[in-house]
Amino acid sequence: MNNLPIGIFDSGVGGLTVARAVRDQLPHESITYVGDTAHTPYGPKPIARVREYALSVLDDMVEQGVKMLVIACNTASAAMLRDAHERYDVPVLEVIQPAVRSAVSITKNGRVGLIGTVGTIKSRAYDDLFSIRDDITLFTRACPRFVEFVEEGVTAGPELHRVAIEYLTELKEANIDTLVLGCTHYPFLRGAISRVMGSGVRLVSSDIETANDVYRVLAEHGLMRGDSHPAEYRYKATGDNADTFLLLAERLLGSGVPSVDLITTGTRGIDIIQD
Ligand code: DGL
């Protein structure tokens, strides 16, 4: 038994999709969520820089006390897939392996698509994991503007549809039957992506799969929370842009963020506490 919170980390608000899935499956678990909004977006940045930013946040989270780290950001996961597990004493989960596992179990024709940020696609982290399956061919495409749409709160409309056609037509023509949404922002665009890909293509996102992993690892390591008090949720954003974080979190998750207090904790960041 362990009553410390689960630490969930993303470059910004996208990882809230993972936090939401963890809350749904494990409502008695406390969560500390950190969005590195001072450095968002990670997608277009060099992978070494992303690694540096992510490690600094994760080091702090471990120091402040979490029982598990969830890297709820594909770009950060891609940057740290190899060494994050060795660096920390607590279990470290990320979003790439669950998505790959899920896609492998879903595809029937062995033709899988992957969309993500420029950083994620360039890192070839997914390619490496899929490469052990020689019955699977991976088709990839970076879709940087998708993050911009989500950040602007746009999850539908003609401009998004136009851009989705531009990004996705090649994948559709490659006759894929499974598409991995390799970015934590993309689950918000499921409708728009599905409209272009058609109902024959299954969309795989890492939020629910990662939450399944969180459940399994907590259970296997005897780390489930034993405290009978209600779980506590703390949302933190680095930098000085808490308002944007809050606005987006509310817009995207609706009642998932019912009331929020802002407190300043010093120069490094702003704590956003949810009652
Ligand atoms: N969270 C990032 C990811 O999943 C997308 C946003 C960003 O570029 O920082 O790749």
XYZ file of C-alpha atoms and ligand atoms in Angstrom:
285
model
C 0.000 0.000 0.000
C 1.222 3.495 -0.793
C -0.716 6.743 -0.287
C 1.557 9.036 -2.299
C 0.067 10.507 -5.482
C 0.663 9.195 -8.988
C 2.787 11.753 -10.880
C 1.540 12.486 -14.384
C 3.594 14.716 -16.620
C 3.083 16.378 -19.992
C 4.400 19.370 -21.890
C 1.033 21.057 -21.324
C -2.626 20.126 -21.217
C -2.614 17.104 -23.563
C -1.648 14.673 -20.813
C -4.926 15.501 -19.075
C -6.442 12.888 -21.403
C -4.267 10.311 -19.640
C -5.000 11.806 -16.200
C -8.712 11.595 -16.965
C -8.426 7.930 -17.937
C -6.437 7.180 -14.755
C -9.073 8.974 -12.651
C -11.837 6.985 -14.334
C -10.160 3.669 -13.610
C -8.649 4.501 -10.225
C -10.916 7.111 -8.587
C -9.401 6.496 -5.139
C -5.858 7.358 -6.297
C -4.431 10.862 -5.791
C -2.788 12.501 -8.782
C -0.225 15.246 -9.147
C -0.247 16.525 -12.713
C 2.492 18.762 -14.083
C 2.222 20.541 -17.421
C 5.518 22.078 -18.515
C 3.728 25.048 -20.042
C 6.844 27.210 -19.753
C 8.396 25.077 -22.517
C 5.407 23.859 -24.480
C 5.199 22.782 -27.264
C 7.800 20.012 -27.148
C 6.891 18.692 -30.605
C 8.998 21.019 -32.766
C 11.993 21.147 -30.363
C 15.231 19.114 -30.671
C 14.904 15.812 -28.844
C 17.898 16.578 -26.565
C 16.222 19.775 -25.389
C 12.947 17.969 -24.728
C 14.865 15.408 -22.685
C 16.469 18.127 -20.597
C 13.137 19.862 -19.878
C 11.347 16.631 -19.105
C 14.055 15.283 -16.801
C 14.100 18.478 -14.803
C 10.338 18.258 -14.170
C 10.432 14.518 -13.466
C 13.370 14.860 -11.057
C 11.374 17.452 -9.109
C 8.259 15.309 -9.050
C 10.188 12.354 -7.632
C 11.880 14.585 -5.077
C 8.527 15.952 -3.930
C 7.137 12.444 -3.532
C 5.199 10.407 -6.063
C 4.834 6.633 -6.102
C 4.885 6.332 -9.876
C 5.724 8.518 -12.861
C 3.586 8.561 -15.974
C 5.160 10.368 -18.908
C 1.876 11.357 -20.545
C 3.522 12.991 -23.554
C 4.561 11.154 -26.678
C 7.374 13.527 -27.554
C 8.883 13.272 -24.055
C 8.347 9.502 -24.031
C 10.142 9.260 -27.377
C 13.010 11.347 -26.019
C 13.412 9.245 -22.881
C 12.177 5.793 -23.743
C 15.553 4.242 -23.125
C 16.742 5.724 -19.857
C 13.808 6.961 -17.760
C 13.278 3.522 -16.242
C 16.810 3.309 -14.882
C 16.904 6.842 -13.527
C 14.191 6.571 -10.885
C 13.372 4.194 -8.047
C 9.636 4.517 -8.674
C 7.995 2.731 -11.627
C 8.015 4.852 -14.804
C 5.287 4.394 -17.405
C 5.079 6.107 -20.747
C 2.535 6.304 -23.542
C 4.314 4.723 -26.507
C 4.537 1.054 -25.546
C 0.850 0.770 -24.542
C -0.219 2.277 -27.880
C 2.051 -0.057 -29.867
C 0.788 -3.082 -27.956
C -2.777 -2.065 -28.628
C -2.211 -1.437 -32.356
C -0.475 -4.802 -32.743
C -3.446 -6.584 -31.197
C -5.989 -4.680 -33.320
C -4.578 -4.667 -36.846
C -5.852 -7.361 -39.173
C -4.041 -6.433 -42.375
C -0.709 -5.501 -40.719
C -0.822 -1.960 -42.139
C -0.621 0.528 -39.276
C -0.492 4.324 -39.436
C 1.105 6.628 -36.899
C 0.539 10.354 -36.504
C 2.414 12.522 -33.999
C 4.519 15.614 -33.514
C 7.611 16.255 -35.613
C 9.770 15.217 -32.627
C 7.960 11.937 -32.106
C 7.993 10.956 -35.783
C 11.660 11.972 -36.215
C 12.760 10.041 -33.116
C 11.621 6.773 -34.767
C 10.764 5.462 -31.280
C 7.561 3.871 -32.586
C 9.382 2.452 -35.637
C 11.844 0.716 -33.306
C 9.082 -0.920 -31.295
C 7.056 -1.970 -34.338
C 10.174 -3.264 -36.121
C 10.251 -6.440 -34.043
C 7.048 -7.431 -35.858
C 7.939 -8.169 -39.457
C 4.274 -8.783 -40.286
C 3.530 -5.093 -39.623
C 4.265 -2.168 -41.930
C 4.220 1.272 -40.323
C 3.235 4.431 -42.210
C 4.026 7.671 -40.395
C 3.065 11.305 -40.712
C 3.845 14.327 -38.538
C 0.767 16.513 -37.998
C 2.100 19.596 -36.170
C -0.951 21.769 -36.779
C -3.202 19.367 -34.903
C -1.592 20.451 -31.615
C -2.166 24.086 -32.566
C -5.863 23.448 -33.183
C -6.294 21.754 -29.805
C -4.337 24.492 -28.036
C -6.719 27.008 -29.620
C -9.684 24.963 -28.407
C -10.670 24.070 -31.992
C -11.763 20.431 -32.245
C -14.169 20.711 -35.214
C -14.865 22.887 -38.256
C -13.962 23.341 -41.899
C -10.367 24.511 -41.420
C -9.565 21.499 -39.230
C -11.228 19.226 -41.782
C -9.124 20.720 -44.585
C -5.895 20.208 -42.642
C -6.939 16.697 -41.611
C -7.453 15.782 -45.280
C -4.034 17.209 -46.109
C -2.321 15.190 -43.364
C -4.269 11.963 -43.562
C -5.040 11.288 -47.230
C -1.739 9.509 -47.845
C -2.332 7.225 -44.853
C -5.843 6.488 -46.038
C -4.521 5.622 -49.478
C -1.940 3.303 -47.881
C -4.902 1.132 -46.866
C -4.088 1.100 -43.167
C -6.692 -0.491 -40.883
C -5.323 0.963 -37.611
C -4.130 4.489 -36.837
C -2.121 5.284 -33.718
C -2.848 8.750 -32.327
C 0.747 9.249 -31.186
C 0.208 12.555 -29.432
C -1.687 13.247 -26.253
C -3.614 16.102 -27.900
C -5.078 13.992 -30.683
C -7.822 12.173 -28.723
C -9.581 15.551 -28.690
C -9.646 15.370 -32.504
C -11.002 11.811 -32.782
C -14.139 12.944 -34.610
C -12.265 14.993 -37.200
C -9.648 12.266 -37.767
C -12.218 9.499 -37.963
C -14.295 11.484 -40.457
C -11.358 11.529 -42.886
C -10.089 7.989 -42.231
C -13.538 6.374 -42.367
C -15.129 3.867 -40.052
C -12.959 0.990 -41.315
C -9.873 2.420 -39.596
C -9.563 1.856 -35.853
C -8.069 4.765 -33.926
C -5.711 3.810 -31.108
C -4.943 6.353 -28.414
C -2.689 5.784 -25.481
C -4.856 7.308 -22.738
C -6.950 4.273 -21.808
C -4.152 1.787 -22.549
C -1.752 3.743 -20.339
C -4.333 3.883 -17.551
C -4.648 0.085 -17.828
C -0.877 -0.104 -17.329
C -1.049 2.215 -14.314
C -3.647 -0.052 -12.744
C -1.651 -3.206 -13.477
C 1.689 -1.858 -12.195
C 0.151 -0.431 -9.003
C -1.510 -3.773 -8.330
C 1.592 -5.821 -9.123
C 3.870 -3.649 -6.971
C 1.404 -3.452 -4.069
C 1.198 0.331 -4.514
C -2.574 0.901 -4.464
C -3.726 3.656 -2.110
C -5.089 2.444 1.221
C -6.279 5.788 2.612
C -10.079 6.027 2.897
C -10.084 9.840 2.520
C -11.087 11.188 -0.891
C -8.317 11.296 -3.462
C -6.535 14.628 -4.002
C -5.866 16.081 -7.419
C -3.187 18.720 -7.834
C -2.566 20.367 -11.174
C 0.642 22.319 -11.666
C 1.913 24.346 -14.567
C 5.448 25.695 -14.980
C 6.037 29.265 -16.087
C 3.551 32.052 -15.593
C 0.782 30.961 -17.906
C -1.637 29.283 -15.541
C -4.633 31.058 -17.045
C -4.112 29.509 -20.462
C -3.641 26.092 -18.895
C -6.830 26.468 -16.898
C -8.866 27.805 -19.764
C -7.841 24.946 -22.001
C -8.264 22.319 -19.310
C -11.788 23.549 -18.678
C -12.645 23.834 -22.337
C -11.320 20.391 -23.158
C -12.355 18.478 -20.068
C -15.457 20.418 -19.069
C -16.607 19.319 -15.646
C -13.282 17.495 -15.152
C -11.986 20.768 -13.718
C -14.934 22.107 -11.697
C -13.139 24.661 -9.530
C -9.586 25.828 -9.392
C -7.490 27.937 -7.023
C -4.287 29.527 -8.101
C -1.366 29.896 -5.726
C 2.102 31.137 -6.462
C 4.813 28.914 -5.097
C 7.904 30.791 -6.225
C 9.857 31.517 -9.341
C 9.844 28.033 -10.843
C 6.177 27.604 -11.311
C 2.596 28.163 -10.367
C 0.556 25.592 -8.483
C -2.994 25.106 -9.617
C -4.985 23.369 -6.922
C -8.273 21.728 -7.667
C -10.690 21.234 -4.780
N 2.209 16.413 -25.484
C 2.855 16.401 -26.777
C 2.894 14.981 -27.306
O 2.150 14.115 -26.880
C 2.176 17.297 -27.769
C 2.274 18.756 -27.461
C 3.668 19.325 -27.626
O 4.176 19.417 -28.758
O 4.251 19.674 -26.612
O 3.674 14.698 -28.182
